Coordinates of C-alpha atoms and ligand atoms in Angstrom, one line a residue:
X218 CA 0.0 0.0 0.0
X219 CA 1.1 3.5 -0.7
X220 CA -0.6 6.9 -0.5
X221 CA -3.8 5.3 -2.0
X222 CA -4.9 3.9 1.3
X223 CA -5.5 7.4 2.5
X224 CA -7.7 8.4 -0.4
X225 CA -10.9 6.8 1.0
X226 CA -11.5 9.3 3.8
X227 CA -12.5 12.9 3.1
X228 CA -9.7 15.0 4.4
X229 CA -8.7 18.5 5.6
X230 CA -5.8 19.6 3.4
X231 CA -3.3 21.6 5.4
X232 CA -1.0 23.7 3.1
X233 CA 2.2 25.1 4.5
X234 CA 5.4 26.4 2.9
X235 CA 7.3 24.7 5.7
X236 CA 6.5 21.6 7.8
X237 CA 8.9 20.6 10.6
X238 CA 8.4 17.0 11.3
X239 CA 11.7 15.6 12.5
X240 CA 15.2 17.2 12.8
X241 CA 16.7 15.0 10.0
X242 CA 14.2 16.4 7.4
X243 CA 15.2 20.0 6.6
X244 CA 11.8 21.1 5.5
X245 CA 11.4 23.9 7.9
X246 CA 13.0 27.1 9.1
X247 CA 11.3 28.0 12.4
X248 CA 8.1 28.5 14.3
X249 CA 5.7 28.4 11.4
X250 CA 7.0 25.0 10.2
X251 CA 7.3 23.5 13.7
X252 CA 3.7 24.5 14.4
X253 CA 2.6 22.8 11.1
X254 CA 4.4 19.6 12.1
X255 CA 3.0 19.6 15.6
X256 CA -0.5 20.3 14.3
X257 CA -0.3 17.2 12.0
X258 CA 1.2 15.1 14.8
X259 CA -1.8 15.9 17.0
X260 CA -4.1 15.2 14.2
X261 CA -2.5 11.7 13.9
X262 CA -2.9 11.2 17.7
X263 CA -6.5 12.2 17.6
X264 CA -7.3 10.5 14.3
X265 CA -8.5 13.6 12.6
X266 CA -8.4 13.0 8.8
X267 CA -5.9 15.5 7.6
X268 CA -3.2 15.6 4.9
X269 CA -0.3 18.0 4.8
X270 CA 1.0 19.6 1.6
X271 CA 4.4 21.3 1.3
X272 CA 7.5 21.5 -0.9
X273 CA 10.4 19.1 -0.6
X274 CA 13.1 21.7 0.0
X275 CA 16.0 19.4 -1.0
X276 CA 18.6 21.9 0.2
X277 CA 16.8 23.0 3.3
X278 CA 16.8 26.5 4.7
X279 CA 20.5 26.8 5.4
X280 CA 23.1 25.4 7.8
X281 CA 24.6 28.2 10.0
X282 CA 28.3 28.4 10.8
X283 CA 29.6 31.2 13.0
X284 CA 33.2 32.4 12.9
X285 CA 35.0 33.6 16.0
X286 CA 33.5 37.1 15.6
X287 CA 30.0 35.8 15.3
X288 CA 29.8 36.4 11.6
X289 CA 27.3 34.0 10.0
X290 CA 28.3 31.8 7.2
X291 CA 25.5 30.0 5.3
X292 CA 25.7 26.6 3.7
X293 CA 23.2 24.5 1.8
X294 CA 21.6 22.0 4.1
X295 CA 20.7 18.9 2.0
X296 CA 19.2 15.9 3.6
X297 CA 18.6 12.2 3.0
X298 CA 15.3 12.3 1.1
X299 CA 15.3 8.6 0.1
X300 CA 15.7 7.6 3.7
X301 CA 12.6 9.4 4.9
X302 CA 10.3 9.7 2.0
X303 CA 8.5 7.4 -0.4
X304 CA 8.0 8.4 -4.1
X305 CA 4.5 8.8 -5.5
X306 CA 4.2 7.8 -9.2
X307 CA 2.6 11.0 -10.4
X308 CA 3.3 14.0 -12.6
X309 CA 1.2 17.1 -12.9
X310 CA 2.1 20.4 -14.4
X311 CA 1.6 24.1 -13.7
X312 CA 2.1 26.9 -16.1
X313 CA 5.0 29.3 -15.2
X314 CA 6.1 32.0 -17.6
X315 CA 3.7 30.5 -20.1
X316 CA 5.4 27.1 -20.2
X317 CA 4.7 23.9 -18.2
X318 CA 6.7 23.1 -15.1
X319 CA 6.3 19.4 -14.1
X320 CA 5.8 18.4 -10.5
X321 CA 6.2 15.1 -8.9
X322 CA 5.6 14.2 -5.3
X323 CA 6.8 12.2 -2.4
X324 CA 5.1 11.3 0.9
X325 CA 5.9 10.9 4.5
X326 CA 3.6 9.3 7.1
X327 CA 3.3 10.8 10.5
X328 CA 2.6 8.0 12.9
X329 CA 1.1 8.4 16.3
X330 CA 2.4 6.2 19.1
X331 CA -1.2 4.9 19.4
X332 CA -1.6 4.1 15.7
X333 CA -3.2 7.2 14.1
X334 CA -1.6 8.2 10.8
X335 CA -1.5 11.4 8.7
X336 CA 0.2 11.6 5.3
X337 CA 2.3 14.6 4.2
X338 CA 2.8 15.3 0.5
X339 CA 6.0 17.0 -0.6
X340 CA 6.1 18.5 -4.0
X341 CA 9.3 18.2 -6.2
X342 CA 10.2 19.8 -9.5
X343 CA 13.8 18.3 -9.6
X344 CA 13.0 15.9 -12.5
X345 CA 14.5 15.5 -16.0
X346 CA 11.3 16.8 -17.6
X347 CA 12.1 20.3 -16.4
X348 CA 14.9 22.6 -17.5
X349 CA 17.8 23.0 -15.1
X350 CA 16.5 26.3 -13.6
X351 CA 13.0 25.0 -12.9
X352 CA 14.5 21.9 -11.3
X353 CA 15.9 24.2 -8.5
X354 CA 12.4 25.6 -7.7
X355 CA 11.9 23.2 -4.8
X356 CA 15.4 23.3 -3.5
X357 CA 15.6 26.3 -1.1
X358 CA 13.2 27.2 1.6
X359 CA 12.9 31.1 1.7
X360 CA 15.8 31.3 -0.7
X361 CA 16.2 33.3 -3.9
X362 CA 14.4 36.5 -4.9
X363 CA 10.8 37.6 -5.3
X364 CA 10.4 35.8 -8.6
X365 CA 11.7 32.5 -7.1
X366 CA 9.3 32.9 -4.2
X367 CA 6.3 33.5 -6.5
X368 CA 7.2 30.4 -8.5
X369 CA 7.4 28.3 -5.4
X370 CA 4.0 29.6 -4.3
X371 CA 2.5 28.6 -7.7
X372 CA 3.9 25.1 -7.2
X373 CA 2.6 24.9 -3.6
X374 CA -0.9 26.4 -4.1
X375 CA -1.8 25.5 -7.7
X376 CA 0.4 22.4 -8.0
X377 CA -0.7 21.2 -4.5
X378 CA -4.4 21.2 -5.4
X379 CA -3.7 19.5 -8.7
X380 CA -1.7 16.7 -7.1
X381 CA -4.5 16.1 -4.5
X382 CA -7.0 15.9 -7.4
X383 CA -4.9 13.7 -9.5
X384 CA -4.5 11.3 -6.6
X385 CA -8.3 11.2 -6.1
X386 CA -8.4 12.9 -2.7
X387 CA -11.8 14.4 -1.7
X388 CA -11.0 17.5 0.3
X389 CA -13.6 19.0 2.7
X390 CA -11.5 22.0 3.7
X391 CA -8.3 23.7 2.5
X392 CA -6.4 25.2 5.4
X393 CA -3.9 27.8 4.4
X394 CA -1.2 28.0 7.0
X395 CA -0.1 31.6 6.2
X396 CA -0.3 33.3 2.8
X397 CA 2.3 31.3 0.9
X398 CA -0.4 28.9 -0.3
X399 CA -3.1 31.4 -1.1
X400 CA -2.8 30.8 -4.9
X401 CA -4.7 27.6 -4.2
X402 CA -7.8 29.7 -4.1
X403 CA -7.4 30.6 -7.8
X404 CA -7.1 27.0 -8.7
X405 CA -10.3 26.3 -6.8
X406 CA -12.1 29.2 -8.5
X407 CA -11.2 27.6 -11.8
X408 CA -12.2 24.2 -10.7
X409 CA -15.7 25.3 -9.6
X410 CA -16.3 27.7 -12.5
X411 CA -19.9 27.6 -13.6
X412 CA -20.9 27.3 -17.2
X413 CA -21.8 30.7 -18.7
X414 CA -25.2 29.2 -19.9
X415 CA -26.1 28.7 -16.3
X416 CA -25.5 32.2 -15.0
X417 CA -25.5 34.4 -18.1
X418 CA -22.8 36.7 -16.6
X419 CA -19.1 36.9 -16.9
X420 CA -18.8 37.7 -13.3
X421 CA -21.0 35.0 -11.8
X422 CA -19.2 32.2 -13.4
X423 CA -16.7 32.5 -10.6
X424 CA -18.2 30.9 -7.6
X425 CA -16.5 32.9 -4.9
X426 CA -18.9 31.7 -2.2
X427 CA -18.3 28.0 -3.0
X428 CA -14.5 28.5 -2.6
X429 CA -14.9 30.6 0.6
X430 CA -17.0 27.7 2.1
X431 CA -14.0 25.4 1.5
X432 CA -11.2 27.6 2.8
X433 CA -9.7 28.4 6.2
X434 CA -6.8 30.9 6.7
X435 CA -4.4 31.3 9.6
X436 CA -2.3 34.5 9.7
X437 CA 0.8 34.2 11.8
X438 CA 2.5 37.5 12.2
X439 CA 1.9 41.3 12.3
X440 CA 5.4 41.8 10.8
X441 CA 5.2 43.3 7.3
X442 CA 7.9 41.0 5.8
X443 CA 5.7 38.0 6.7
X444 CA 3.0 39.1 4.2
X445 CA 4.1 38.3 0.6
X446 CA 3.2 41.0 -1.9
X447 CA 4.0 40.7 -5.6
X448 CA 4.1 43.5 -8.2
X449 CA 1.5 42.9 -10.9
X450 CA 4.1 43.1 -13.8
X451 CA 5.8 40.1 -12.1
X452 CA 2.5 38.3 -11.6
X453 CA 1.4 38.9 -15.2
X454 CA 4.7 37.5 -16.5
X455 CA 5.2 34.6 -14.2
X456 CA 1.7 33.5 -13.3
X457 CA -0.3 34.9 -16.2
X458 CA -4.1 34.9 -15.7
X459 CA -5.3 31.6 -14.3
X460 CA -8.5 33.6 -13.6
X461 CA -9.0 37.0 -15.2
X462 CA -6.8 39.9 -13.9
X463 CA -9.8 42.0 -12.9
X464 CA -10.9 39.2 -10.5
X465 CA -7.4 38.7 -9.1
X466 CA -7.1 42.4 -8.4
X467 CA -10.6 42.5 -6.8
X468 CA -9.6 39.7 -4.5
X469 CA -5.9 40.4 -3.9
X470 CA -5.6 44.2 -4.0
X471 CA -5.1 46.8 -6.7
X472 CA -1.5 47.9 -6.2
X473 CA 0.2 44.5 -5.6
X474 CA -0.9 41.0 -5.3
X475 CA -1.2 40.6 -1.6
X476 CA -1.3 37.0 -0.6
X477 CA -2.8 37.6 2.8
X478 CA -5.7 39.6 1.3
X479 CA -6.2 36.9 -1.3
X480 CA -6.5 34.3 1.4
X481 CA -8.7 36.4 3.6
X482 CA -11.1 37.2 0.8
X483 CA -11.6 33.6 -0.1
X484 CA -11.8 32.1 3.4
X485 CA -15.0 31.7 5.4
X486 CA -12.9 31.4 8.6
X487 CA -9.8 33.5 9.4
X488 CA -7.8 33.3 12.6
X489 CA -4.8 34.8 14.4
X490 CA -2.7 32.7 16.7
X491 CA -3.3 34.2 20.1
X492 CA -6.0 36.5 21.6
X493 CA -3.8 39.5 21.4
X494 CA -2.8 38.7 17.8
X495 CA -6.5 38.6 16.9
X496 CA -6.9 42.1 18.2
X497 CA -3.8 43.4 16.4
X498 CA -4.7 41.7 13.1
X499 CA -8.3 43.1 13.2
X500 CA -6.7 46.5 13.4
X501 CA -4.2 45.7 10.5
X502 CA -7.1 44.4 8.3
X503 CA -10.2 46.5 9.1
X504 CA -13.4 45.0 7.9
X505 CA -12.5 41.4 8.3
X506 CA -13.8 39.2 11.0
X507 CA -10.7 37.5 12.6
X508 CA -10.9 34.8 15.2
X509 CA -8.3 33.6 17.7
X510 CA -7.0 30.1 18.2
X511 CA -4.0 30.2 20.4
X512 CA -1.1 28.0 19.2
X513 CA 0.2 25.0 21.1
X514 CA 3.0 22.4 20.8
X515 CA 2.9 18.6 20.4
X516 CA 3.5 17.2 23.9
X517 CA 5.2 13.9 23.0
X518 CA 7.6 15.7 20.7
X519 CA 8.7 18.3 23.2
X520 CA 8.8 16.5 26.5
X521 CA 12.4 15.3 27.3
X522 CA 13.2 11.7 28.2
X523 CA 13.5 12.3 32.0
X524 CA 10.1 14.1 32.0
X525 CA 8.5 11.4 29.9
X526 CA 9.5 8.9 32.5
X527 CA 8.3 11.2 35.3
X528 CA 4.9 11.8 33.6
X529 CA 4.4 8.1 32.8
X530 CA 4.8 7.3 36.4
X531 CA 2.7 10.1 38.0
X532 CA 0.4 11.3 35.2
X533 CA -0.2 8.3 32.9
X534 CA -2.1 9.1 29.8
X535 CA -0.6 12.6 29.5
X536 CA 0.6 12.2 25.9
X537 CA -2.9 11.6 24.5
X538 CA -4.7 13.8 27.0
X539 CA -2.4 16.7 28.1
X540 CA -5.3 18.0 30.3
X541 CA -4.0 15.5 32.8
X542 CA -1.0 17.9 33.4
X543 CA -3.5 19.9 35.5
X544 CA -2.6 17.4 38.3
X545 CA 1.1 18.1 38.1
X546 CA 1.1 19.0 41.8
X547 CA 0.9 15.2 42.5
X548 CA 4.5 14.8 41.4
X549 CA 6.9 14.6 44.4
X550 CA 9.2 17.6 44.5
X551 CA 12.5 15.6 44.7
X552 CA 11.5 13.6 41.6
X553 CA 10.6 16.7 39.6
X554 CA 13.9 18.3 40.5
X555 CA 15.8 15.1 39.8
X556 CA 14.2 14.9 36.3
X557 CA 15.1 18.5 35.6
X558 CA 18.7 18.0 36.7
X559 CA 19.0 15.0 34.3
X560 CA 17.8 17.2 31.4
X561 CA 20.0 20.1 32.6
X562 CA 23.1 17.9 32.8
X563 CA 22.6 16.5 29.4
X564 CA 22.3 20.0 28.0
X565 CA 25.3 21.4 29.9
X566 CA 27.4 18.4 28.7
X567 CA 26.3 19.0 25.1
X568 CA 27.1 22.8 25.4
X569 CA 30.5 22.1 26.8
X570 CA 31.3 19.4 24.2
X571 CA 30.5 21.7 21.2
X572 CA 31.7 25.0 22.6
X573 CA 34.3 24.3 25.3
X574 CA 32.5 26.9 27.4
X575 CA 32.9 25.1 30.7
X576 CA 29.4 25.7 32.0
X577 CA 28.4 24.0 35.2
X578 CA 25.4 22.1 36.5
X579 CA 24.5 24.2 39.5
X580 CA 24.5 27.7 38.0
X581 CA 21.2 29.2 37.0
X582 CA 20.9 28.9 33.3
X583 CA 19.0 31.3 31.0
X584 CA 17.9 30.1 27.5
X585 CA 17.3 32.4 24.6
X586 CA 16.9 30.8 21.2
X587 CA 14.9 32.0 18.2
X588 CA 15.3 33.6 14.9
X589 CA 18.0 36.4 15.1
X590 CA 16.2 39.5 13.9
X591 CA 16.1 42.9 15.4
X592 CA 12.5 42.9 16.8
X593 CA 13.2 39.8 18.9
X594 CA 15.9 41.8 20.7
X595 CA 18.3 39.0 21.7
X596 CA 20.6 41.7 23.1
X597 CA 18.1 43.3 25.6
X598 CA 19.7 41.2 28.4
X599 CA 23.1 42.6 27.3
X600 CA 22.0 46.2 27.0
X601 CA 23.9 47.1 30.1
X602 CA 26.7 44.6 30.3
X603 CA 28.1 46.0 33.5
X604 CA 24.8 45.6 35.3
X605 CA 24.4 42.1 34.0
X606 CA 27.9 41.4 35.3
X607 CA 26.9 42.7 38.8
X608 CA 23.5 41.0 38.9
X609 CA 24.8 37.7 37.5
X610 CA 28.4 37.3 38.7
X611 CA 29.0 33.7 39.4
X612 CA 25.2 33.1 39.6
X613 CA 24.1 33.2 35.9
X614 CA 25.1 31.5 32.7
X615 CA 23.4 32.2 29.4
X616 CA 22.8 30.1 26.3
X617 CA 21.9 31.8 23.0
X618 CA 21.1 30.3 19.6
X619 CA 19.3 31.3 16.4
X620 CA 19.8 31.9 12.7
X621 CA 19.5 35.2 10.9
X622 CA 17.8 35.1 7.5
X623 CA 20.6 35.4 4.9
X624 CA 19.2 38.8 3.8
X625 CA 18.6 40.1 7.4
X626 CA 21.7 42.3 8.0
X627 CA 20.3 43.6 11.3
X628 CA 19.8 40.1 12.5
X629 CA 23.4 39.2 11.6
X630 CA 24.8 42.2 13.5
X631 CA 22.8 41.2 16.5
X632 CA 24.7 37.9 16.6
X633 CA 28.0 39.8 16.4
X634 CA 27.1 42.1 19.2
X635 CA 26.3 39.1 21.4
X636 CA 29.8 37.8 20.6
X637 CA 31.4 41.1 21.6
X638 CA 29.6 41.3 25.0
X639 CA 30.3 37.6 25.6
X640 CA 34.1 38.4 25.5
X641 CA 33.8 41.5 27.5
X642 CA 32.1 39.9 30.6
X643 CA 33.4 36.4 30.3
X644 CA 35.1 36.4 33.7
X645 CA 31.8 37.3 35.4
X646 CA 29.0 35.8 33.4
X647 CA 29.5 32.9 30.9
X648 CA 27.7 33.2 27.6
X649 CA 27.6 30.9 24.7
X650 CA 26.1 31.3 21.3
X651 CA 25.4 27.8 19.8
X652 CA 25.5 27.6 16.0
X653 CA 22.8 26.1 13.8
X654 CA 19.7 26.3 15.9
X655 CA 17.3 23.5 14.8
X656 CA 14.7 21.2 16.2
X657 CA 17.1 18.8 17.8
X658 CA 18.9 21.6 19.6
X659 CA 15.6 23.2 20.6
X660 CA 14.6 19.9 22.3
X661 CA 17.7 20.0 24.5
X662 CA 17.5 23.7 25.3
X663 CA 13.8 24.0 26.3
X664 CA 14.2 21.1 28.6
X665 CA 17.6 21.8 30.1
X666 CA 17.7 25.5 31.0
X667 CA 16.2 26.9 34.3
X668 CA 14.3 29.7 32.7
X669 CA 13.2 30.6 29.1
X670 CA 13.6 34.2 28.2
X671 CA 11.6 36.1 25.5
X672 CA 11.6 39.8 25.0
X673 CA 10.5 40.9 21.6
X674 CA 9.2 44.4 20.7
X675 CA 5.4 44.4 21.2
X676 CA 3.0 43.8 19.6
X677 CA 5.1 41.8 17.1
X678 CA 5.1 38.3 18.7
X679 CA 1.9 36.8 17.3
X680 CA 2.1 33.8 19.6
X681 CA 5.6 32.3 20.3
X682 CA 5.8 28.6 20.8
X683 CA 9.3 27.8 22.2
X684 CA 8.1 29.0 25.7
X685 CA 5.3 26.5 25.5
X686 CA 7.9 23.8 24.8
X687 CA 9.7 24.9 28.0
X688 CA 6.5 24.6 30.1
X689 CA 6.1 21.0 29.0
X690 CA 9.5 20.3 30.8
X691 CA 8.6 22.3 33.9
X692 CA 10.7 25.3 32.8
X693 CA 9.1 28.7 33.7
X694 CA 9.0 31.6 31.3
X695 CA 10.3 35.1 31.8
X696 CA 8.8 37.1 29.0
X697 CA 7.3 40.4 27.8
X698 CA 3.5 40.4 27.8
X699 CA 2.8 39.7 24.2
X700 CA 1.4 36.7 22.2
X701 CA 0.6 33.5 24.2
X702 CA 2.3 34.7 27.4
X703 CA -0.5 37.2 28.1
X704 CA -2.8 34.2 28.4
X705 CA -0.3 31.9 30.3
X706 CA 1.2 34.4 32.7
X707 CA 0.4 34.6 36.4
X708 CA 3.1 36.7 38.0
X709 CA 5.4 34.7 40.4
X710 CA 3.2 31.5 39.9
X711 CA 3.8 30.4 36.2
X712 CA 6.8 32.6 35.7
X713 CA 7.5 36.4 35.3
X714 CA 6.6 39.3 33.1
X715 CA 9.0 41.9 31.6
X716 CA 7.3 45.3 31.3
X717 CA 3.6 46.1 31.4
X718 CA 0.5 45.0 29.6
X719 CA 0.6 48.2 27.5
X720 CA 0.6 47.3 23.8
X721 CA 3.9 49.0 22.8
X722 CA 7.3 48.4 24.3
X723 CA 9.3 50.9 26.3
X724 CA 12.9 49.6 25.8
X725 CA 14.4 51.4 28.8
X726 CA 11.7 50.1 31.1
X727 CA 11.9 46.6 29.7
X728 CA 15.7 46.3 30.4
X729 CA 15.3 47.9 33.8
X730 CA 12.5 45.4 34.7
X731 CA 14.6 42.5 33.3
X732 CA 17.6 43.2 35.5
X733 CA 15.5 44.1 38.5
X734 CA 13.3 40.9 38.5
X735 CA 16.3 38.7 37.7
X736 CA 18.3 40.1 40.6
X737 CA 15.5 40.5 43.2
X738 CA 12.9 37.9 42.5
X739 CA 14.2 35.1 40.2
X740 CA 17.7 34.4 41.4
X741 CA 16.9 34.6 45.1
X742 CA 14.0 32.2 44.7
X743 CA 16.1 29.8 42.6
X744 CA 19.1 29.8 45.0
X745 CA 17.5 30.4 48.4
X746 CA 14.0 29.1 48.1
X747 CA 14.3 26.0 46.0
X748 CA 11.0 24.5 47.3
X749 CA 9.0 27.6 46.1
X750 CA 11.0 27.4 42.8
X751 CA 9.8 23.8 42.3
X752 CA 6.2 24.9 42.9
X753 CA 6.6 27.4 40.1
X754 CA 7.9 24.6 37.9
X755 CA 4.8 22.6 38.7
X756 CA 2.6 25.5 37.8
X757 CA 4.3 25.8 34.4
X758 CA 3.2 22.3 33.8
X759 CA -0.3 22.4 35.5
X760 CA -1.3 25.9 34.3
X761 CA 0.5 26.3 31.0
X762 CA 1.4 23.0 29.4
X763 CA -2.2 21.6 30.1
X764 CA -3.5 24.2 27.7
X765 CA -0.8 25.4 25.3
X766 CA -0.6 22.1 23.4
X767 CA -1.6 21.2 19.8
X768 CA -4.2 18.6 21.0
X769 CA -6.3 21.4 22.4
X770 CA -5.5 23.7 19.5
X771 CA -6.5 21.2 16.8
X772 CA -9.8 20.5 18.6
X773 CA -10.6 24.2 18.4
X774 CA -9.8 24.2 14.7
X775 CA -12.1 21.2 14.2
X776 CA -15.1 22.7 16.1
X777 CA -14.6 26.3 15.1
X778 CA -13.3 26.1 11.5
X779 CA -13.4 22.7 9.9
X780 CA -16.9 21.4 10.7
X781 CA -18.9 24.7 10.8
Ligands
PLP141 C1 9.9 26.2 18.4 C2 10.9 26.6 17.5 C3 10.9 27.9 16.9 C4 9.8 28.9 17.3 O1 10.0 29.5 18.5 P1 9.4 30.9 18.9 O2 9.4 31.0 20.3 O3 8.0 30.9 18.3 O4 10.3 31.9 18.2 C5 11.9 28.3 16.1 N1 12.9 27.4 15.7 C6 13.0 26.2 16.2 C7 14.1 25.3 15.8 C8 12.0 25.7 17.1 O5 12.1 24.5 17.6

C-alpha cells in the first residue's frame, strides 16, 4: 500500500510552505514550520483525517556556521530524502512564464504512538522533464528573490491542489497555514467555475462563495515581511491569468498581489494565533472578522526523556490527554527536581562538548533561542553589560542560539554584538552562542535550562511557541506580555513578566525590569527558596502545558473552523 490507502477518507488539506516533522528532514526554518508539524502530529494522535501539503526543500533553509567574531556563514543544508520519503508515481504540471513546469511528489507518514496516521505530500520539480533552472524551484526554503518565491508559491498552491485531485483525494476544507499557499484559491475558482449558460454573466461564473466555504486561513505575524506581496508586472509575466486579472485584483488588492488579502477574501474562517494577535490583526485588516485560536506544541515531541518517565509514572495518559497535566502537583518535589537535573546535565554536557564553554550544572541557566532578527531583541539582556555582570556574577550562565535570514543584516549584526559582549564579561558571566539552531537543539534547550527568556518588541510576537515547549518540561517563562504569554502568565506563579500590559514596548523600562526581577525575584527564589521554585515549575506544567498544546489547538480548529 502507498498513499492510495489514505484516499478513501474525506480530508482536511493543510497547506504550509514549511513543515517541521523531524530534525533530519530539513523542510522547515522556524516557528511556522514546527507548528505545522506539531499540528499534523496531534491530528494523527486524535485520528483527525488531515493531509499535509508542502515543498520538498532538498537543500533545506541553510546550515549556519559562526566564525570567531559571530559572523554568519551560510551553507546549503541537504538531507537524505530517500531515507525518509517514499515516491509517488505521479506527474502534474503548472504553467509558469507560459510554459509547463512538471511536478512530482513524495510522501511521509506521520505515525502516532497509538496508531493514528496522517500523510504529508512533498512537491518536487527536480525531475528530468524540467529545464535546469526550474529543477531548482523546490530546492531552497525562503531562498532566492521575489520571482523565485512566486514560482514556489505557484507550485505549492496550484500544484498542490492538482496533485491532490490527480490522486483522487476528496477535500472537505483547504487550510492555508499563512499566505504562501493562497494561490490555491485561484485553482479552486477555476475548478468550480460555472458554465456561462447557467448564470449568463461573466462575473457570476466565478463561484467565490463556494470557494470561501471550502477555505480556512491562519495568519501568523503582524510583521510586514511576513506578508508576501508581488508586483502585478511580475504576476502577469510569471503566473499569467489563471483567472481574469480583474478578478485577481478584486480579491488580492489593486496595487500589488497581496497573498494575505487573497487568502482572507476567499476564506470563510480566518484566525490569528493568540487572543492579542486577533486584536492586532483586526486593526491591521479592518473590515475582516478574525478569530483567535492560540497556538500549542505537540506534547510527546517536546517532552524530554526524563520528563516522559516522570509523567508516565505520575500522570499516565498525559501524551494523548495533556489536560492531565492539571494534576502536576501530584509529582513529588524531589523527583521533579531530579528529572530537571537530568535534562540540565545532558544540556550542559552538550554545550561544553560543542563550545568548550565550561558551563556547570549548578549555575542558574538562562535560555534564549529564536530567529535572530532585530525585533526579537536578543541583546536586551546585554543592553547594560556592567549591570548584568553585577547581577549575574557567578550566579548566571546564558545560552543563545538562532539563525538570521541570509538577507537580514540587522539580525546578523545582533549575533556579532552578542559575541562582543560575551568576550567582555566572560570572567563574570558565561555566555555561549550555539551555531545552527534547529529542532534537535531546541529539544535539548527548552528542557535543560532553568528559565526561558523572551523579550520581543510588542506587539510583534503573534504567539511564540518555544516558551510552551519549555513549560512541557517544567521550565518557567520570563517574558514580555505579548502573544501567548498574556494568556499563560500569572506573576510569580507560572513565571514572570517583563514590562507592562501596554501594547507597545518601552525599551528602557523593559531592560530595567529585566535586571530588577532577575536580581531581586528570580535568582533569590532559585538559590534560596528551592521549594518555592519547584512549585513554580509545577505550575508551568499544570497551568501552562495543560492548555498550550496542539491537542487542544486542533480540537478548536475542528469545532470552530473545519466542521462549521
Ligand atoms: C519552536 C521553534 C521555533 C519557534 O520558537 P518561537 O518561540 O516561536 O520563536 C523556532 N525554531 C525552532 C528550531 C523551534 O524548535
